[in-house]
Amino acid sequence: NIKNKIAADLEFFYRAYRGKASFKYYNFVFSSVQIGGVSELNRLQAVLASQDAVLAGGASRIVCLYYAFKSIDTVLRFYLKKILPRSVVKRIIQLK
């Protein structure tokens, strides 16, 4: 879907999965991406684009619920990063 600038790959794979496509597992890194892209710069936009992608693919209610919680989590993290001191944010990230 060329209209989906952020989560087109997710939309493709989700539709394939829902359409019972066959997937094969390989025990090596097939591809990698660098951080700092559109989805990294605007997390909420990325979460919403991912939600739209799976909804277009016929997502179940549990998947819709997941994206509702993911959206809330993303907004809370955004505002916590704004109000907490930078040193505290760094410590929290290191705990992951």
Tab-separated table of N, CA, C and O in Angstrom:
chain	number	residue	atom	x	y	z
A	1	ASN	N	0.854	-1.174	0.000
A	1	ASN	CA	0.000	0.000	0.000
A	1	ASN	C	0.900	1.236	0.000
A	1	ASN	O	1.472	1.587	1.028
A	2	ILE	N	1.025	1.907	-1.121
A	2	ILE	CA	1.919	3.064	-1.218
A	2	ILE	C	1.383	4.282	-0.469
A	2	ILE	O	2.115	5.235	-0.254
A	3	LYS	N	0.130	4.253	-0.049
A	3	LYS	CA	-0.426	5.354	0.746
A	3	LYS	C	0.049	5.280	2.194
A	3	LYS	O	0.012	6.269	2.901
A	4	ASN	N	0.486	4.130	2.608
A	4	ASN	CA	0.937	3.932	3.979
A	4	ASN	C	2.452	4.159	4.024
A	4	ASN	O	3.235	3.254	3.781
A	5	LYS	N	2.859	5.365	4.352
A	5	LYS	CA	4.278	5.746	4.314
A	5	LYS	C	5.084	5.199	5.488
A	5	LYS	O	6.294	5.103	5.412
A	6	ILE	N	4.423	4.839	6.583
A	6	ILE	CA	5.146	4.438	7.784
A	6	ILE	C	5.097	2.926	8.011
A	6	ILE	O	6.105	2.322	8.346
A	7	ALA	N	3.949	2.323	7.823
A	7	ALA	CA	3.797	0.911	8.201
A	7	ALA	C	3.371	0.025	7.031
A	7	ALA	O	2.665	-0.961	7.219
A	8	ALA	N	3.816	0.349	5.844
A	8	ALA	CA	3.442	-0.452	4.670
A	8	ALA	C	3.956	-1.882	4.784
A	8	ALA	O	3.268	-2.830	4.395
A	9	ASP	N	5.154	-2.050	5.322
A	9	ASP	CA	5.696	-3.403	5.467
A	9	ASP	C	4.869	-4.218	6.454
A	9	ASP	O	4.547	-5.382	6.196
A	10	LEU	N	4.467	-3.607	7.563
A	10	LEU	CA	3.618	-4.297	8.530
A	10	LEU	C	2.286	-4.673	7.882
A	10	LEU	O	1.807	-5.799	8.046
A	11	GLU	N	1.701	-3.745	7.140
A	11	GLU	CA	0.428	-4.017	6.483
A	11	GLU	C	0.566	-5.213	5.529
A	11	GLU	O	-0.269	-6.115	5.516
A	12	PHE	N	1.635	-5.231	4.760
A	12	PHE	CA	1.869	-6.328	3.819
A	12	PHE	C	1.968	-7.669	4.548
A	12	PHE	O	1.292	-8.633	4.203
A	13	PHE	N	2.817	-7.726	5.569
A	13	PHE	CA	3.019	-8.982	6.276
A	13	PHE	C	1.790	-9.403	7.082
A	13	PHE	O	1.494	-10.591	7.190
A	14	TYR	N	1.066	-8.437	7.627
A	14	TYR	CA	-0.131	-8.783	8.387
A	14	TYR	C	-1.200	-9.365	7.469
A	14	TYR	O	-1.843	-10.356	7.791
A	15	ARG	N	-1.369	-8.734	6.306
A	15	ARG	CA	-2.341	-9.271	5.338
A	15	ARG	C	-1.920	-10.668	4.870
A	15	ARG	O	-2.753	-11.552	4.701
A	16	ALA	N	-0.633	-10.858	4.648
A	16	ALA	CA	-0.138	-12.171	4.234
A	16	ALA	C	-0.405	-13.205	5.328
A	16	ALA	O	-0.870	-14.316	5.054
A	17	TYR	N	-0.142	-12.831	6.571
A	17	TYR	CA	-0.382	-13.726	7.703
A	17	TYR	C	-1.866	-14.081	7.807
A	17	TYR	O	-2.224	-15.247	7.961
A	18	ARG	N	-2.719	-13.067	7.730
A	18	ARG	CA	-4.164	-13.308	7.822
A	18	ARG	C	-4.676	-14.117	6.635
A	18	ARG	O	-5.661	-14.825	6.739
A	19	GLY	N	-3.972	-14.018	5.509
A	19	GLY	CA	-4.348	-14.777	4.319
A	19	GLY	C	-3.742	-16.168	4.287
A	19	GLY	O	-3.745	-16.831	3.262
A	20	LYS	N	-3.170	-16.586	5.415
A	20	LYS	CA	-2.586	-17.924	5.569
A	20	LYS	C	-1.358	-18.147	4.685
A	20	LYS	O	-1.096	-19.257	4.232
A	21	ALA	N	-0.593	-17.094	4.452
A	21	ALA	CA	0.649	-17.236	3.689
A	21	ALA	C	1.622	-18.111	4.471
A	21	ALA	O	1.581	-18.167	5.695
A	22	SER	N	2.495	-18.740	3.761
A	22	SER	CA	3.506	-19.591	4.388
A	22	SER	C	4.758	-18.762	4.653
A	22	SER	O	5.232	-18.049	3.777
A	23	PHE	N	5.270	-18.860	5.870
A	23	PHE	CA	6.475	-18.138	6.251
A	23	PHE	C	7.560	-19.151	6.594
A	23	PHE	O	7.276	-20.236	7.067
A	24	LYS	N	8.789	-18.778	6.378
A	24	LYS	CA	9.910	-19.654	6.687
A	24	LYS	C	10.861	-18.916	7.619
A	24	LYS	O	11.176	-17.751	7.402
A	25	TYR	N	11.316	-19.595	8.664
A	25	TYR	CA	12.238	-19.017	9.639
A	25	TYR	C	13.677	-19.309	9.224
A	25	TYR	O	14.014	-20.442	8.861
A	26	TYR	N	14.517	-18.283	9.272
A	26	TYR	CA	15.953	-18.426	9.056
A	26	TYR	C	16.663	-17.924	10.298
A	26	TYR	O	16.325	-16.864	10.819
A	27	ASN	N	17.649	-18.628	10.759
A	27	ASN	CA	18.336	-18.283	11.992
A	27	ASN	C	19.526	-17.351	11.724
A	27	ASN	O	20.644	-17.635	12.121
A	28	PHE	N	19.275	-16.260	11.012
A	28	PHE	CA	20.297	-15.240	10.784
A	28	PHE	C	19.605	-13.920	10.473
A	28	PHE	O	18.420	-13.902	10.139
A	29	VAL	N	20.354	-12.842	10.625
A	29	VAL	CA	19.799	-11.516	10.336
A	29	VAL	C	19.708	-11.362	8.824
A	29	VAL	O	20.717	-11.417	8.119
A	30	PHE	N	18.504	-11.177	8.359
A	30	PHE	CA	18.259	-11.042	6.925
A	30	PHE	C	18.372	-9.586	6.493
A	30	PHE	O	18.803	-9.272	5.406
A	31	SER	N	17.973	-8.699	7.381
A	31	SER	CA	18.036	-7.277	7.088
A	31	SER	C	18.054	-6.503	8.391
A	31	SER	O	17.630	-6.998	9.424
A	32	SER	N	18.577	-5.299	8.359
A	32	SER	CA	18.553	-4.442	9.538
A	32	SER	C	18.306	-3.009	9.079
A	32	SER	O	18.547	-2.675	7.922
A	33	VAL	N	17.806	-2.209	9.985
A	33	VAL	CA	17.510	-0.814	9.670
A	33	VAL	C	18.145	0.086	10.710
A	33	VAL	O	18.420	-0.340	11.832
A	34	GLN	N	18.370	1.305	10.337
A	34	GLN	CA	18.924	2.269	11.282
A	34	GLN	C	17.792	2.985	12.003
A	34	GLN	O	16.714	3.191	11.449
A	35	ILE	N	18.059	3.375	13.246
A	35	ILE	CA	17.073	4.159	13.980
A	35	ILE	C	17.112	5.599	13.469
A	35	ILE	O	18.071	6.014	12.822
A	36	GLY	N	16.052	6.330	13.761
A	36	GLY	CA	16.017	7.732	13.380
A	36	GLY	C	15.098	8.038	12.210
A	36	GLY	O	15.021	9.159	11.755
A	37	GLY	N	14.373	7.042	11.742
A	37	GLY	CA	13.441	7.260	10.643
A	37	GLY	C	12.160	7.913	11.121
A	37	GLY	O	12.038	8.341	12.270
A	38	VAL	N	11.177	7.973	10.252
A	38	VAL	CA	9.893	8.617	10.566
A	38	VAL	C	9.240	7.983	11.783
A	38	VAL	O	8.744	8.679	12.667
A	39	SER	N	9.250	6.660	11.856
A	39	SER	CA	8.595	5.997	12.985
A	39	SER	C	9.326	6.249	14.295
A	39	SER	O	8.742	6.194	15.366
A	40	GLU	N	10.587	6.541	14.232
A	40	GLU	CA	11.379	6.829	15.430
A	40	GLU	C	11.159	8.277	15.876
A	40	GLU	O	11.144	8.572	17.063
A	41	LEU	N	10.961	9.174	14.933
A	41	LEU	CA	10.805	10.592	15.252
A	41	LEU	C	9.416	10.928	15.764
A	41	LEU	O	9.246	11.866	16.530
A	42	ASN	N	8.415	10.200	15.322
A	42	ASN	CA	7.047	10.444	15.780
A	42	ASN	C	6.412	9.105	16.137
A	42	ASN	O	5.767	8.477	15.313
A	43	ARG	N	6.641	8.677	17.364
A	43	ARG	CA	6.190	7.360	17.820
A	43	ARG	C	4.679	7.181	17.723
A	43	ARG	O	4.205	6.147	17.297
A	44	LEU	N	3.917	8.199	18.146
A	44	LEU	CA	2.465	8.057	18.117
A	44	LEU	C	1.969	7.899	16.693
A	44	LEU	O	1.102	7.060	16.420
A	45	GLN	N	2.505	8.672	15.771
A	45	GLN	CA	2.121	8.544	14.365
A	45	GLN	C	2.434	7.128	13.862
A	45	GLN	O	1.648	6.536	13.130
A	46	ALA	N	3.563	6.580	14.277
A	46	ALA	CA	3.942	5.222	13.873
A	46	ALA	C	2.988	4.184	14.454
A	46	ALA	O	2.586	3.242	13.766
A	47	VAL	N	2.625	4.344	15.725
A	47	VAL	CA	1.686	3.407	16.359
A	47	VAL	C	0.335	3.474	15.661
A	47	VAL	O	-0.275	2.434	15.360
A	48	LEU	N	-0.142	4.681	15.374
A	48	LEU	CA	-1.436	4.830	14.696
A	48	LEU	C	-1.401	4.275	13.277
A	48	LEU	O	-2.371	3.671	12.813
A	49	ALA	N	-0.286	4.458	12.573
A	49	ALA	CA	-0.143	3.904	11.224
A	49	ALA	C	-0.131	2.378	11.281
A	49	ALA	O	-0.735	1.712	10.433
A	50	SER	N	0.527	1.828	12.290
A	50	SER	CA	0.544	0.372	12.466
A	50	SER	C	-0.857	-0.135	12.782
A	50	SER	O	-1.294	-1.166	12.265
A	51	GLN	N	-1.565	0.593	13.617
A	51	GLN	CA	-2.944	0.223	13.946
A	51	GLN	C	-3.805	0.229	12.690
A	51	GLN	O	-4.558	-0.714	12.441
A	52	ASP	N	-3.696	1.272	11.892
A	52	ASP	CA	-4.458	1.345	10.644
A	52	ASP	C	-4.121	0.179	9.721
A	52	ASP	O	-4.996	-0.373	9.055
A	53	ALA	N	-2.848	-0.189	9.693
A	53	ALA	CA	-2.405	-1.285	8.828
A	53	ALA	C	-3.044	-2.606	9.234
A	53	ALA	O	-3.521	-3.355	8.381
A	54	VAL	N	-3.072	-2.897	10.522
A	54	VAL	CA	-3.650	-4.172	10.945
A	54	VAL	C	-5.173	-4.143	10.884
A	54	VAL	O	-5.804	-5.159	10.615
A	55	LEU	N	-5.768	-2.973	11.096
A	55	LEU	CA	-7.222	-2.874	10.956
A	55	LEU	C	-7.634	-3.123	9.511
A	55	LEU	O	-8.642	-3.770	9.247
A	56	ALA	N	-6.840	-2.614	8.570
A	56	ALA	CA	-7.115	-2.838	7.150
A	56	ALA	C	-6.992	-4.325	6.809
A	56	ALA	O	-7.641	-4.809	5.886
A	57	GLY	N	-6.165	-5.034	7.564
A	57	GLY	CA	-5.974	-6.462	7.338
A	57	GLY	C	-6.955	-7.340	8.092
A	57	GLY	O	-6.847	-8.554	8.071
A	58	GLY	N	-7.916	-6.731	8.781
A	58	GLY	CA	-8.930	-7.507	9.492
A	58	GLY	C	-8.495	-7.972	10.862
A	58	GLY	O	-8.611	-9.146	11.195
A	59	ALA	N	-7.998	-7.062	11.678
A	59	ALA	CA	-7.472	-7.412	13.003
A	59	ALA	C	-8.570	-7.894	13.943
A	59	ALA	O	-9.712	-7.465	13.869
A	60	SER	N	-8.172	-8.763	14.855
A	60	SER	CA	-9.093	-9.255	15.879
A	60	SER	C	-9.261	-8.183	16.959
A	60	SER	O	-8.502	-7.216	17.023
A	61	ARG	N	-10.214	-8.387	17.840
A	61	ARG	CA	-10.458	-7.429	18.924
A	61	ARG	C	-9.269	-7.319	19.860
A	61	ARG	O	-8.953	-6.249	20.350
A	62	ILE	N	-8.593	-8.421	20.105
A	62	ILE	CA	-7.445	-8.389	21.016
A	62	ILE	C	-6.318	-7.556	20.418
A	62	ILE	O	-5.618	-6.838	21.130
A	63	VAL	N	-6.147	-7.608	19.117
A	63	VAL	CA	-5.125	-6.794	18.451
A	63	VAL	C	-5.518	-5.318	18.533
A	63	VAL	O	-4.673	-4.460	18.789
A	64	CYS	N	-6.790	-5.021	18.350
A	64	CYS	CA	-7.268	-3.633	18.482
A	64	CYS	C	-7.037	-3.125	19.902
A	64	CYS	O	-6.613	-1.982	20.089
A	65	LEU	N	-7.279	-3.975	20.881
A	65	LEU	CA	-7.051	-3.606	22.277
A	65	LEU	C	-5.563	-3.340	22.522
A	65	LEU	O	-5.200	-2.394	23.220
A	66	TYR	N	-4.709	-4.168	21.947
A	66	TYR	CA	-3.260	-3.969	22.058
A	66	TYR	C	-2.882	-2.569	21.562
A	66	TYR	O	-2.129	-1.858	22.230
A	67	TYR	N	-3.391	-2.176	20.406
A	67	TYR	CA	-3.029	-0.863	19.859
A	67	TYR	C	-3.625	0.285	20.668
A	67	TYR	O	-3.025	1.360	20.739
A	68	ALA	N	-4.759	0.074	21.295
A	68	ALA	CA	-5.311	1.105	22.182
A	68	ALA	C	-4.361	1.330	23.360
A	68	ALA	O	-4.016	2.477	23.686
A	69	PHE	N	-3.905	0.241	23.977
A	69	PHE	CA	-2.952	0.363	25.083
A	69	PHE	C	-1.608	0.905	24.613
A	69	PHE	O	-0.979	1.704	25.305
A	70	LYS	N	-1.172	0.498	23.443
A	70	LYS	CA	0.103	0.976	22.893
A	70	LYS	C	0.039	2.484	22.655
A	70	LYS	O	1.015	3.202	22.906
A	71	SER	N	-1.076	2.990	22.193
A	71	SER	CA	-1.247	4.435	21.968
A	71	SER	C	-1.174	5.197	23.283
A	71	SER	O	-0.489	6.222	23.384
A	72	ILE	N	-1.866	4.692	24.301
A	72	ILE	CA	-1.837	5.338	25.619
A	72	ILE	C	-0.419	5.315	26.180
A	72	ILE	O	0.078	6.324	26.694
A	73	ASP	N	0.258	4.175	26.083
A	73	ASP	CA	1.630	4.029	26.557
A	73	ASP	C	2.558	5.031	25.849
A	73	ASP	O	3.392	5.670	26.496
A	74	THR	N	2.393	5.181	24.562
A	74	THR	CA	3.236	6.089	23.783
A	74	THR	C	3.040	7.540	24.206
A	74	THR	O	4.012	8.282	24.369
A	75	VAL	N	1.798	7.937	24.418
A	75	VAL	CA	1.508	9.312	24.852
A	75	VAL	C	2.063	9.556	26.254
A	75	VAL	O	2.694	10.591	26.511
A	76	LEU	N	1.869	8.604	27.160
A	76	LEU	CA	2.396	8.760	28.521
A	76	LEU	C	3.922	8.874	28.519
A	76	LEU	O	4.487	9.723	29.218
A	77	ARG	N	4.586	8.035	27.744
A	77	ARG	CA	6.049	8.103	27.663
A	77	ARG	C	6.513	9.454	27.124
A	77	ARG	O	7.493	10.019	27.602
A	78	PHE	N	5.809	9.955	26.117
A	78	PHE	CA	6.154	11.246	25.525
A	78	PHE	C	6.120	12.347	26.585
A	78	PHE	O	7.070	13.124	26.726
A	79	TYR	N	5.019	12.401	27.353
A	79	TYR	CA	4.885	13.459	28.350
A	79	TYR	C	5.810	13.258	29.547
A	79	TYR	O	6.318	14.229	30.110
A	80	LEU	N	6.043	12.011	29.930
A	80	LEU	CA	6.995	11.770	31.018
A	80	LEU	C	8.393	12.231	30.634
A	80	LEU	O	9.119	12.790	31.456
A	81	LYS	N	8.782	12.012	29.385
A	81	LYS	CA	10.087	12.479	28.916
A	81	LYS	C	10.172	13.996	28.944
A	81	LYS	O	11.249	14.560	29.125
A	82	LYS	N	9.035	14.655	28.767
A	82	LYS	CA	9.016	16.124	28.793
A	82	LYS	C	9.127	16.685	30.206
A	82	LYS	O	9.727	17.733	30.402
A	83	ILE	N	8.536	15.975	31.187
A	83	ILE	CA	8.492	16.553	32.537
A	83	ILE	C	9.583	16.034	33.470
A	83	ILE	O	9.932	16.723	34.424
A	84	LEU	N	10.099	14.836	33.198
A	84	LEU	CA	11.140	14.298	34.069
A	84	LEU	C	12.508	14.864	33.691
A	84	LEU	O	12.756	15.150	32.524
A	85	PRO	N	13.390	14.996	34.673
A	85	PRO	CA	14.752	15.434	34.348
A	85	PRO	C	15.430	14.424	33.409
A	85	PRO	O	15.190	13.223	33.480
A	86	ARG	N	16.273	14.938	32.539
A	86	ARG	CA	16.947	14.103	31.537
A	86	ARG	C	17.730	12.949	32.183
A	86	ARG	O	17.753	11.836	31.670
A	87	SER	N	18.354	13.220	33.319
A	87	SER	CA	19.134	12.174	34.001
A	87	SER	C	18.235	11.019	34.443
A	87	SER	O	18.635	9.852	34.386
A	88	VAL	N	17.029	11.311	34.882
A	88	VAL	CA	16.089	10.271	35.307
A	88	VAL	C	15.642	9.454	34.100
A	88	VAL	O	15.573	8.221	34.155
A	89	VAL	N	15.359	10.130	33.003
A	89	VAL	CA	14.954	9.434	31.772
A	89	VAL	C	16.051	8.485	31.313
A	89	VAL	O	15.803	7.337	30.965
A	90	LYS	N	17.305	8.956	31.355
A	90	LYS	CA	18.430	8.112	30.949
A	90	LYS	C	18.531	6.867	31.848
A	90	LYS	O	18.782	5.775	31.354
A	91	ARG	N	18.371	7.037	33.134
A	91	ARG	CA	18.428	5.911	34.056
A	91	ARG	C	17.315	4.896	33.781
A	91	ARG	O	17.535	3.686	33.833
A	92	ILE	N	16.143	5.406	33.517
A	92	ILE	CA	15.014	4.518	33.221
A	92	ILE	C	15.292	3.725	31.937
A	92	ILE	O	15.051	2.511	31.885
A	93	ILE	N	15.811	4.370	30.931
A	93	ILE	CA	16.131	3.697	29.667
A	93	ILE	C	17.201	2.629	29.892
A	93	ILE	O	17.124	1.537	29.333
A	94	GLN	N	18.172	2.914	30.736
A	94	GLN	CA	19.222	1.941	31.020
A	94	GLN	C	18.699	0.719	31.764
A	94	GLN	O	19.296	-0.342	31.685
A	95	LEU	N	17.600	0.842	32.482
A	95	LEU	CA	17.020	-0.270	33.220
A	95	LEU	C	16.349	-1.288	32.310
A	95	LEU	O	16.107	-2.413	32.749
A	96	LYS	N	16.039	-0.914	31.109
A	96	LYS	CA	15.342	-1.829	30.196
A	96	LYS	C	16.136	-3.061	29.917
A	96	LYS	O	17.242	-3.171	29.753
